[in-house]
Amino acid sequence: MSPRSTPPTVAWIAALIAGLVALPLLVSDAYILHVMILIGINVMLAVSMWLLGVSGLISFGQAGFMFIGAMTTALLTKSAGWPFWAALPLSALVPALVAAPVGRLSLRVRGVYFFLVTLAFGQVVNGLFAYFQDPFGGWYGIRDVPPPQPAALFTTLNKVPFYYLCLALTLITVGVVYRVSRSWFGNVLWSIRESELLAASVGIDVPGTKLIAFIVAALFAGVAGSFYAAYFAYISPLVFTFEYSVNMLIFIVVGGFASIAGPIVGAVVLTLVPEMFRMTGKYQLLAFGLILILSMRLMPQGIAGTYAAFRARRVGSSLPGSVPSPGVDRET
């Protein structure tokens, strides 16, 4: 059984969620809650990219879909006067609808050409929103995006409501993506990743399956963008750049790709590290790069993948009569 097919223990997940729910009761520091919110946003986007990567695709257009979701929320809440709770589902739907034709076009090419097409899409979205001052705000973006309702609760000085909203959206995103990855559809995605020709030979619609994964990934990127707009009350083309998508890919690489724990761990670690070294100024990026290099050198399977392999060897060596073979990783 592969690492991705081994579900984490229910007790561990319940304890983790309970700890996250109780965190604002134990910690009153607004900065810590702000960092946790940043982690939640990054987890949502990294997990959405990971789902697409399950089928063997890596998209550099996730920041573009996130920007579309953020812009939808900003326009609906500030210009049209919609409440955030009505704008949120539409902000997820619009990127998904845009992803349908974009995915159909980009999935016609493979390899580096797919990267280039998705990269071009992200640049087009960014340039389009930057070019039109009305209604997108141009390079200056849109400021004073209304918060969720009630506005008296979701204030700039009160991070707790935003924290719980981010936690709820993150748990929904992770839960849905996890269930999808372990469903029959997820098995189809994994089979496509292993061999497209073999999957097609048994009757799997490879382009259609990839397109669905592309759309679902865009949908959750839109959710992350919608919350981003409501939390920061400001969006700009200078935020949702190509580097944003690259960072999500780095989260997955550092965390590990074998299971959904990988992008989560990567997002947590690589969001905390820059914050820990923020006071050092120029050494902040140096610490980020050093961790990336060391993780790829010492843990090529990622943090989560290395831990899973270590645990598998430990469990295997503790079984009666088991003699682990040198250089061979036991599967759980």
CSV table of N, CA, C and O in Angstrom, one decimal, residues 218-280:
chain,number,residue,atom,x,y,z
A,218,ALA,N,-9.0,25.2,-9.6
A,218,ALA,CA,-9.3,26.7,-9.8
A,218,ALA,C,-10.4,27.1,-8.8
A,218,ALA,O,-10.3,28.3,-8.3
A,219,LEU,N,-11.3,26.3,-8.6
A,219,LEU,CA,-12.4,26.6,-7.7
A,219,LEU,C,-11.9,26.9,-6.3
A,219,LEU,O,-12.2,28.0,-5.7
A,220,PHE,N,-11.0,26.1,-5.7
A,220,PHE,CA,-10.5,26.3,-4.4
A,220,PHE,C,-9.5,27.4,-4.4
A,220,PHE,O,-9.3,28.1,-3.3
A,221,ALA,N,-8.8,27.7,-5.5
A,221,ALA,CA,-7.9,28.9,-5.5
A,221,ALA,C,-8.8,30.1,-5.4
A,221,ALA,O,-8.4,31.1,-4.8
A,222,GLY,N,-10.0,30.1,-6.0
A,222,GLY,CA,-10.9,31.2,-5.9
A,222,GLY,C,-11.4,31.4,-4.5
A,222,GLY,O,-11.6,32.6,-4.1
A,223,VAL,N,-11.6,30.4,-3.8
A,223,VAL,CA,-12.0,30.5,-2.4
A,223,VAL,C,-10.9,31.2,-1.6
A,223,VAL,O,-11.2,32.1,-0.8
A,224,ALA,N,-9.7,30.8,-1.8
A,224,ALA,CA,-8.6,31.4,-1.1
A,224,ALA,C,-8.5,32.9,-1.5
A,224,ALA,O,-8.2,33.7,-0.6
A,225,GLY,N,-8.7,33.2,-2.8
A,225,GLY,CA,-8.6,34.6,-3.2
A,225,GLY,C,-9.8,35.4,-2.6
A,225,GLY,O,-9.6,36.6,-2.2
A,226,SER,N,-10.9,34.9,-2.5
A,226,SER,CA,-12.1,35.6,-1.9
A,226,SER,C,-11.8,35.9,-0.4
A,226,SER,O,-12.0,37.1,0.0
A,227,PHE,N,-11.3,35.0,0.3
A,227,PHE,CA,-11.0,35.3,1.7
A,227,PHE,C,-9.8,36.3,1.8
A,227,PHE,O,-9.8,37.2,2.7
A,228,TYR,N,-8.8,36.2,0.9
A,228,TYR,CA,-7.7,37.1,0.9
A,228,TYR,C,-8.2,38.6,0.8
A,228,TYR,O,-7.8,39.5,1.5
A,229,ALA,N,-9.1,38.8,-0.2
A,229,ALA,CA,-9.7,40.1,-0.4
A,229,ALA,C,-10.4,40.6,0.8
A,229,ALA,O,-10.3,41.8,1.2
A,230,ALA,N,-11.2,39.8,1.4
A,230,ALA,CA,-12.0,40.2,2.6
A,230,ALA,C,-11.1,40.5,3.8
A,230,ALA,O,-11.3,41.4,4.6
A,231,TYR,N,-10.0,39.7,3.9
A,231,TYR,CA,-9.1,39.8,5.1
A,231,TYR,C,-8.2,41.1,5.0
A,231,TYR,O,-8.1,41.9,5.9
A,232,PHE,N,-7.5,41.2,3.9
A,232,PHE,CA,-6.6,42.3,3.7
A,232,PHE,C,-7.3,43.6,3.2
A,232,PHE,O,-6.6,44.6,3.3
A,233,ALA,N,-8.5,43.5,2.8
A,233,ALA,CA,-9.3,44.6,2.3
A,233,ALA,C,-8.5,45.4,1.2
A,233,ALA,O,-8.8,46.5,0.9
A,234,TYR,N,-7.6,44.7,0.5
A,234,TYR,CA,-6.9,45.3,-0.6
A,234,TYR,C,-6.3,44.2,-1.5
A,234,TYR,O,-5.8,43.2,-1.1
A,235,ILE,N,-6.5,44.4,-2.8
A,235,ILE,CA,-5.9,43.5,-3.8
A,235,ILE,C,-5.3,44.3,-4.9
A,235,ILE,O,-5.7,45.4,-5.2
A,236,SER,N,-4.2,43.7,-5.5
A,236,SER,CA,-3.5,44.4,-6.5
A,236,SER,C,-2.8,43.4,-7.4
A,236,SER,O,-2.4,42.3,-7.0
A,237,PRO,N,-2.5,43.7,-8.7
A,237,PRO,CA,-1.7,42.9,-9.5
A,237,PRO,C,-0.3,42.6,-9.0
A,237,PRO,O,0.3,41.6,-9.4
A,238,LEU,N,0.2,43.5,-8.1
A,238,LEU,CA,1.5,43.3,-7.6
A,238,LEU,C,1.5,42.2,-6.6
A,238,LEU,O,2.6,41.8,-6.2
A,239,VAL,N,0.4,41.7,-6.1
A,239,VAL,CA,0.3,40.6,-5.1
A,239,VAL,C,0.3,39.2,-5.8
A,239,VAL,O,1.0,38.3,-5.5
A,240,PHE,N,-0.6,39.1,-6.8
A,240,PHE,CA,-0.9,37.8,-7.4
A,240,PHE,C,0.0,37.6,-8.6
A,240,PHE,O,-0.5,37.5,-9.8
A,241,THR,N,1.3,37.5,-8.4
A,241,THR,CA,2.3,37.4,-9.5
A,241,THR,C,2.6,35.9,-9.7
A,241,THR,O,2.2,35.0,-9.0
A,242,PHE,N,3.5,35.8,-10.7
A,242,PHE,CA,4.0,34.4,-11.1
A,242,PHE,C,4.8,33.8,-9.9
A,242,PHE,O,4.7,32.6,-9.6
A,243,GLU,N,5.4,34.7,-9.1
A,243,GLU,CA,6.2,34.1,-7.9
A,243,GLU,C,5.3,33.5,-6.9
A,243,GLU,O,5.7,32.6,-6.2
A,244,TYR,N,4.0,34.0,-6.8
A,244,TYR,CA,3.1,33.4,-5.9
A,244,TYR,C,2.8,32.0,-6.2
A,244,TYR,O,2.8,31.1,-5.3
A,245,SER,N,2.6,31.7,-7.5
A,245,SER,CA,2.4,30.3,-7.9
A,245,SER,C,3.6,29.4,-7.7
A,245,SER,O,3.6,28.3,-7.3
A,246,VAL,N,4.8,30.0,-7.9
A,246,VAL,CA,6.1,29.3,-7.7
A,246,VAL,C,6.2,28.9,-6.3
A,246,VAL,O,6.7,27.8,-5.9
A,247,ASN,N,5.9,29.8,-5.4
A,247,ASN,CA,5.9,29.6,-3.9
A,247,ASN,C,5.1,28.4,-3.6
A,247,ASN,O,5.5,27.5,-2.7
A,248,MET,N,3.9,28.3,-4.2
A,248,MET,CA,3.0,27.1,-3.9
A,248,MET,C,3.7,25.8,-4.3
A,248,MET,O,3.6,24.8,-3.6
A,249,LEU,N,4.3,25.9,-5.5
A,249,LEU,CA,5.0,24.7,-5.9
A,249,LEU,C,6.2,24.3,-5.0
A,249,LEU,O,6.4,23.1,-4.7
A,250,ILE,N,6.9,25.3,-4.5
A,250,ILE,CA,7.9,25.1,-3.5
A,250,ILE,C,7.4,24.5,-2.2
A,250,ILE,O,8.0,23.5,-1.6
A,251,PHE,N,6.2,24.9,-1.8
A,251,PHE,CA,5.6,24.3,-0.6
A,251,PHE,C,5.4,22.8,-0.8
A,251,PHE,O,5.6,22.0,0.1
A,252,ILE,N,4.9,22.4,-2.0
A,252,ILE,CA,4.6,21.0,-2.3
A,252,ILE,C,5.9,20.2,-2.3
A,252,ILE,O,6.0,19.1,-1.8
A,253,VAL,N,7.0,20.8,-3.0
A,253,VAL,CA,8.2,20.1,-3.1
A,253,VAL,C,8.9,19.9,-1.7
A,253,VAL,O,9.3,18.8,-1.4
A,254,VAL,N,8.9,20.9,-0.9
A,254,VAL,CA,9.5,20.8,0.4
A,254,VAL,C,8.6,19.9,1.3
A,254,VAL,O,9.2,19.1,2.1
A,255,GLY,N,7.3,20.0,1.3
A,255,GLY,CA,6.5,19.1,2.1
A,255,GLY,C,6.4,17.7,1.6
A,255,GLY,O,6.3,16.8,2.5
A,256,GLY,N,6.5,17.5,0.3
A,256,GLY,CA,6.3,16.1,-0.2
A,256,GLY,C,5.1,16.0,-1.0
A,256,GLY,O,4.0,16.6,-0.7
A,257,PHE,N,5.1,15.2,-2.0
A,257,PHE,CA,4.0,15.1,-2.9
A,257,PHE,C,3.2,13.8,-2.7
A,257,PHE,O,2.0,13.7,-3.2
A,258,ALA,N,3.7,12.8,-2.0
A,258,ALA,CA,3.0,11.5,-1.9
A,258,ALA,C,1.7,11.6,-1.2
A,258,ALA,O,0.8,10.7,-1.5
A,259,SER,N,1.4,12.5,-0.4
A,259,SER,CA,0.1,12.6,0.3
A,259,SER,C,-0.3,14.1,0.5
A,259,SER,O,0.6,15.0,0.3
A,260,ILE,N,-1.5,14.3,0.9
A,260,ILE,CA,-2.0,15.7,1.1
A,260,ILE,C,-1.3,16.3,2.2
A,260,ILE,O,-1.3,17.6,2.4
A,261,ALA,N,-0.7,15.5,3.1
A,261,ALA,CA,0.1,16.1,4.2
A,261,ALA,C,1.3,16.9,3.7
A,261,ALA,O,1.7,17.9,4.4
A,262,GLY,N,1.8,16.6,2.5
A,262,GLY,CA,2.9,17.3,2.0
A,262,GLY,C,2.7,18.8,1.8
A,262,GLY,O,3.5,19.6,2.4
A,263,PRO,N,1.7,19.2,1.0
A,263,PRO,CA,1.5,20.6,0.8
A,263,PRO,C,1.2,21.3,2.1
A,263,PRO,O,1.5,22.5,2.3
A,264,ILE,N,0.5,20.6,3.0
A,264,ILE,CA,0.1,21.3,4.3
A,264,ILE,C,1.4,21.6,5.1
A,264,ILE,O,1.6,22.7,5.6
A,265,VAL,N,2.2,20.5,5.2
A,265,VAL,CA,3.5,20.7,6.0
A,265,VAL,C,4.4,21.8,5.4
A,265,VAL,O,4.9,22.6,6.0
A,266,GLY,N,4.5,21.7,4.0
A,266,GLY,CA,5.3,22.7,3.3
A,266,GLY,C,4.8,24.1,3.5
A,266,GLY,O,5.6,25.0,3.7
A,267,ALA,N,3.5,24.3,3.4
A,267,ALA,CA,2.9,25.6,3.6
A,267,ALA,C,3.2,26.1,5.0
A,267,ALA,O,3.5,27.3,5.2
A,268,VAL,N,3.0,25.3,6.0
A,268,VAL,CA,3.2,25.7,7.4
A,268,VAL,C,4.7,26.1,7.6
A,268,VAL,O,5.0,27.2,8.2
A,269,VAL,N,5.6,25.2,7.2
A,269,VAL,CA,7.0,25.4,7.5
A,269,VAL,C,7.5,26.7,6.7
A,269,VAL,O,8.2,27.6,7.3
A,270,LEU,N,7.2,26.8,5.5
A,270,LEU,CA,7.7,27.9,4.7
A,270,LEU,C,7.0,29.2,4.8
A,270,LEU,O,7.4,30.2,4.2
A,271,THR,N,5.9,29.2,5.5
A,271,THR,CA,5.2,30.4,5.9
A,271,THR,C,5.8,30.9,7.3
A,271,THR,O,6.0,32.1,7.5
A,272,LEU,N,6.1,30.0,8.1
A,272,LEU,CA,6.7,30.3,9.4
A,272,LEU,C,8.1,30.8,9.3
A,272,LEU,O,8.5,31.8,10.0
A,273,VAL,N,8.9,30.2,8.5
A,273,VAL,CA,10.3,30.5,8.4
A,273,VAL,C,10.6,32.0,8.0
A,273,VAL,O,11.3,32.7,8.7
A,274,PRO,N,9.9,32.6,7.0
A,274,PRO,CA,10.2,34.0,6.7
A,274,PRO,C,9.7,34.9,7.8
A,274,PRO,O,10.3,35.9,8.1
A,275,GLU,N,8.6,34.5,8.5
A,275,GLU,CA,8.2,35.3,9.6
A,275,GLU,C,9.2,35.3,10.8
A,275,GLU,O,9.4,36.3,11.5
A,276,MET,N,9.8,34.1,11.0
A,276,MET,CA,10.8,34.0,12.1
A,276,MET,C,12.0,34.8,11.8
A,276,MET,O,12.7,35.3,12.7
A,277,PHE,N,12.4,35.0,10.5
A,277,PHE,CA,13.6,35.7,10.2
A,277,PHE,C,13.2,37.1,9.7
A,277,PHE,O,14.1,37.7,9.0
A,278,ARG,N,12.0,37.6,9.9
A,278,ARG,CA,11.6,38.9,9.4
A,278,ARG,C,12.5,40.0,10.0
A,278,ARG,O,12.8,41.0,9.3
A,279,MET,N,12.8,39.9,11.2
A,279,MET,CA,13.6,40.9,11.9
A,279,MET,C,15.0,41.0,11.4
A,279,MET,O,15.7,42.0,11.6
A,280,THR,N,15.5,39.9,10.7
A,280,THR,CA,16.9,39.9,10.2
A,280,THR,C,17.0,40.6,8.8
A,280,THR,O,18.1,40.7,8.3
